[in-house]
PDB file of C-alpha atoms in Angstrom:
ATOM      1  CA  MET A   1    -235.441   0.132-108.711  1.00  0.00           C
ATOM      2  CA  ALA A   2    -237.157  -3.208-108.091  1.00  0.00           C
ATOM      3  CA  ALA A   3    -234.933  -6.063-106.983  1.00  0.00           C
ATOM      4  CA  LYS A   4    -235.119  -9.496-108.568  1.00  0.00           C
ATOM      5  CA  GLN A   5    -236.117 -12.383-106.340  1.00  0.00           C
ATOM      6  CA  GLY A   6    -233.466 -15.022-105.778  1.00  0.00           C
ATOM      7  CA  VAL A   7    -230.225 -13.118-106.226  1.00  0.00           C
ATOM      8  CA  GLY A   8    -228.755 -14.149-102.893  1.00  0.00           C
ATOM      9  CA  ILE A   9    -230.055 -11.708-100.293  1.00  0.00           C
ATOM     10  CA  ALA A  10    -231.242 -13.223 -97.008  1.00  0.00           C
ATOM     11  CA  GLY A  11    -234.999 -13.472 -96.602  1.00  0.00           C
ATOM     12  CA  TRP A  12    -235.733 -13.766-100.302  1.00  0.00           C
ATOM     13  CA  GLY A  13    -236.535 -17.478-100.331  1.00  0.00           C
ATOM     14  CA  SER A  14    -234.650 -20.202-102.123  1.00  0.00           C
ATOM     15  CA  LEU A  15    -232.198 -19.711-104.966  1.00  0.00           C
ATOM     16  CA  LYS A  16    -231.763 -21.839-108.061  1.00  0.00           C
ATOM     17  CA  CYS A  17    -228.357 -23.436-108.478  1.00  0.00           C
ATOM     18  CA  GLN A  18    -226.791 -23.520-111.915  1.00  0.00           C
ATOM     19  CA  ALA A  19    -226.792 -27.328-111.775  1.00  0.00           C
ATOM     20  CA  SER A  20    -230.607 -27.458-111.265  1.00  0.00           C
ATOM     21  CA  GLY A  21    -230.467 -27.927-107.484  1.00  0.00           C
ATOM     22  CA  GLU A  22    -231.849 -25.486-104.962  1.00  0.00           C
ATOM     23  CA  VAL A  23    -230.017 -23.602-102.255  1.00  0.00           C
ATOM     24  CA  GLU A  24    -232.075 -22.443 -99.301  1.00  0.00           C
ATOM     25  CA  ALA A  25    -231.773 -18.850 -98.064  1.00  0.00           C
ATOM     26  CA  ASP A  26    -229.641 -20.019 -95.122  1.00  0.00           C
ATOM     27  CA  GLY A  27    -227.096 -21.496 -97.561  1.00  0.00           C
ATOM     28  CA  SER A  28    -227.939 -25.182 -97.039  1.00  0.00           C
ATOM     29  CA  LEU A  29    -228.389 -27.464-100.028  1.00  0.00           C
ATOM     30  CA  SER A  30    -231.720 -29.160-100.549  1.00  0.00           C
ATOM     31  CA  SER A  31    -231.856 -32.944-100.944  1.00  0.00           C
ATOM     32  CA  SER A  32    -232.351 -32.710-104.729  1.00  0.00           C
ATOM     33  CA  SER A  33    -228.836 -31.322-105.130  1.00  0.00           C
ATOM     34  CA  ASP A  34    -226.962 -33.870-102.991  1.00  0.00           C
ATOM     35  CA  GLU A  35    -225.595 -35.547-106.127  1.00  0.00           C
ATOM     36  CA  VAL A  36    -224.438 -32.197-107.509  1.00  0.00           C
ATOM     37  CA  ALA A  37    -222.696 -31.374-104.234  1.00  0.00           C
ATOM     38  CA  ARG A  38    -220.977 -34.770-104.175  1.00  0.00           C
ATOM     39  CA  LYS A  39    -219.677 -34.297-107.723  1.00  0.00           C
ATOM     40  CA  SER A  40    -218.420 -30.776-107.017  1.00  0.00           C
ATOM     41  CA  ASN A  41    -216.604 -32.050-103.916  1.00  0.00           C
ATOM     42  CA  ALA A  42    -214.995 -34.773-106.006  1.00  0.00           C
ATOM     43  CA  ARG A  43    -213.981 -32.155-108.609  1.00  0.00           C
ATOM     44  CA  ALA A  44    -212.385 -30.043-105.878  1.00  0.00           C
ATOM     45  CA  ASN A  45    -210.322 -33.055-104.783  1.00  0.00           C
ATOM     46  CA  LEU A  46    -208.879 -33.690-108.254  1.00  0.00           C
ATOM     47  CA  ALA A  47    -205.116 -33.943-108.172  1.00  0.00           C
ATOM     48  CA  ILE A  48    -202.389 -35.062-110.510  1.00  0.00           C
ATOM     49  CA  GLY A  49    -202.811 -38.797-110.991  1.00  0.00           C
ATOM     50  CA  SER A  50    -206.579 -38.813-110.308  1.00  0.00           C
ATOM     51  CA  PRO A  51    -208.576 -41.144-112.584  1.00  0.00           C
ATOM     52  CA  VAL A  52    -211.332 -39.553-114.691  1.00  0.00           C
ATOM     53  CA  VAL A  53    -213.926 -40.763-117.190  1.00  0.00           C
ATOM     54  CA  VAL A  54    -215.301 -38.863-120.210  1.00  0.00           C
ATOM     55  CA  VAL A  55    -219.052 -38.123-119.922  1.00  0.00           C
ATOM     56  CA  GLU A  56    -219.355 -36.042-123.119  1.00  0.00           C
ATOM     57  CA  ALA A  57    -217.011 -36.230-126.103  1.00  0.00           C
ATOM     58  CA  PRO A  58    -215.403 -32.836-126.794  1.00  0.00           C
ATOM     59  CA  PRO A  59    -215.859 -31.614-130.393  1.00  0.00           C
ATOM     60  CA  LEU A  60    -212.253 -30.353-130.587  1.00  0.00           C
ATOM     61  CA  LEU A  61    -209.099 -31.663-128.956  1.00  0.00           C
ATOM     62  CA  LYS A  62    -205.996 -29.694-128.042  1.00  0.00           C
ATOM     63  CA  THR A  63    -202.862 -31.720-127.466  1.00  0.00           C
ATOM     64  CA  ALA A  64    -201.060 -31.293-124.139  1.00  0.00           C
ATOM     65  CA  GLU A  65    -197.606 -30.680-125.613  1.00  0.00           C
ATOM     66  CA  PRO A  66    -195.158 -27.757-125.485  1.00  0.00           C
ATOM     67  CA  MET A  67    -196.429 -26.810-128.968  1.00  0.00           C
ATOM     68  CA  PRO A  68    -200.143 -27.735-128.739  1.00  0.00           C
ATOM     69  CA  MET A  69    -202.182 -28.574-131.816  1.00  0.00           C
ATOM     70  CA  MET A  70    -205.960 -28.250-132.146  1.00  0.00           C
ATOM     71  CA  ARG A  71    -207.786 -30.930-134.100  1.00  0.00           C
ATOM     72  CA  PRO A  72    -211.348 -32.169-134.487  1.00  0.00           C
ATOM     73  CA  ASN A  73    -212.251 -35.149-132.327  1.00  0.00           C
ATOM     74  CA  LYS A  74    -212.888 -37.852-134.909  1.00  0.00           C
ATOM     75  CA  GLY A  75    -213.380 -40.709-132.482  1.00  0.00           C
ATOM     76  CA  LEU A  76    -210.087 -40.278-130.610  1.00  0.00           C
ATOM     77  CA  ILE A  77    -211.799 -39.583-127.271  1.00  0.00           C
ATOM     78  CA  LYS A  78    -215.221 -41.190-126.766  1.00  0.00           C
ATOM     79  CA  VAL A  79    -217.756 -41.218-123.942  1.00  0.00           C
ATOM     80  CA  GLY A  80    -216.614 -43.739-121.337  1.00  0.00           C
ATOM     81  CA  ASP A  81    -212.888 -43.418-122.054  1.00  0.00           C
ATOM     82  CA  ALA A  82    -210.845 -43.347-118.856  1.00  0.00           C
ATOM     83  CA  GLY A  83    -207.678 -41.384-118.267  1.00  0.00           C
ATOM     84  CA  ARG A  84    -205.481 -39.828-115.588  1.00  0.00           C
ATOM     85  CA  VAL A  85    -204.985 -36.147-114.790  1.00  0.00           C
ATOM     86  CA  ILE A  86    -201.408 -35.089-115.554  1.00  0.00           C
ATOM     87  CA  ASP A  87    -201.665 -31.313-115.047  1.00  0.00           C
ATOM     88  CA  ARG A  88    -204.000 -28.465-114.047  1.00  0.00           C
ATOM     89  CA  LYS A  89    -204.430 -25.425-116.279  1.00  0.00           C
ATOM     90  CA  PRO A  90    -206.362 -22.178-115.663  1.00  0.00           C
ATOM     91  CA  LYS A  91    -210.155 -21.930-116.039  1.00  0.00           C
ATOM     92  CA  ASP A  92    -211.092 -25.558-115.255  1.00  0.00           C
ATOM     93  CA  VAL A  93    -208.942 -27.016-118.035  1.00  0.00           C
ATOM     94  CA  TRP A  94    -207.068 -30.206-117.241  1.00  0.00           C
ATOM     95  CA  ALA A  95    -204.330 -32.101-119.057  1.00  0.00           C
ATOM     96  CA  VAL A  96    -205.481 -35.728-119.151  1.00  0.00           C
ATOM     97  CA  ARG A  97    -203.525 -38.755-120.431  1.00  0.00           C
ATOM     98  CA  PHE A  98    -205.705 -41.206-122.365  1.00  0.00           C
ATOM     99  CA  VAL A  99    -204.708 -44.286-124.358  1.00  0.00           C
ATOM    100  CA  ALA A 100    -205.002 -42.110-127.497  1.00  0.00           C
ATOM    101  CA  GLY A 101    -202.601 -39.467-126.097  1.00  0.00           C
ATOM    102  CA  ALA A 102    -202.543 -36.489-123.732  1.00  0.00           C
ATOM    103  CA  TYR A 103    -205.083 -33.725-124.306  1.00  0.00           C
ATOM    104  CA  LEU A 104    -206.258 -30.507-122.658  1.00  0.00           C
ATOM    105  CA  ILE A 105    -209.868 -31.175-121.664  1.00  0.00           C
ATOM    106  CA  ASP A 106    -212.410 -28.740-120.206  1.00  0.00           C
ATOM    107  CA  GLY A 107    -213.790 -29.926-116.857  1.00  0.00           C
ATOM    108  CA  LYS A 108    -217.348 -30.174-118.189  1.00  0.00           C
ATOM    109  CA  TYR A 109    -216.391 -33.112-120.429  1.00  0.00           C
ATOM    110  CA  PHE A 110    -215.277 -35.515-117.676  1.00  0.00           C
ATOM    111  CA  GLU A 111    -216.044 -36.619-114.142  1.00  0.00           C
ATOM    112  CA  PRO A 112    -213.671 -37.973-111.536  1.00  0.00           C
ATOM    113  CA  ILE A 113    -213.834 -41.681-110.805  1.00  0.00           C
ATOM    114  CA  LEU A 114    -214.557 -41.981-107.109  1.00  0.00           C
ATOM    115  CA  GLU A 115    -212.232 -44.455-105.447  1.00  0.00           C
ATOM    116  CA  GLU A 116    -213.874 -46.135-102.479  1.00  0.00           C
TER     117      GLU A 116
END
């Protein structure tokens, strides 16, 4: 059976990252993925109280309440809205408090605000 190139075995060259960066065979990141690495490090450091900003408006919103309710996002949460993380849920879902209320948001819809 022929093996595919780039599945992570040493000596097979560079591998494509999911976020469009490249990882060399020795495991080091190439310079084109420095921004991706910085963002993933910031995501790993998210904690309760961390500020975040919406980079893509989610099509549906689920309220972060004991009895959650799903509703379409009709302008409640827009790109650029800032909020604070109030809880961590499984599978990269975060409870975030915005001015419009607290919602369960998938991690792909926001980025952490880096505090210098």
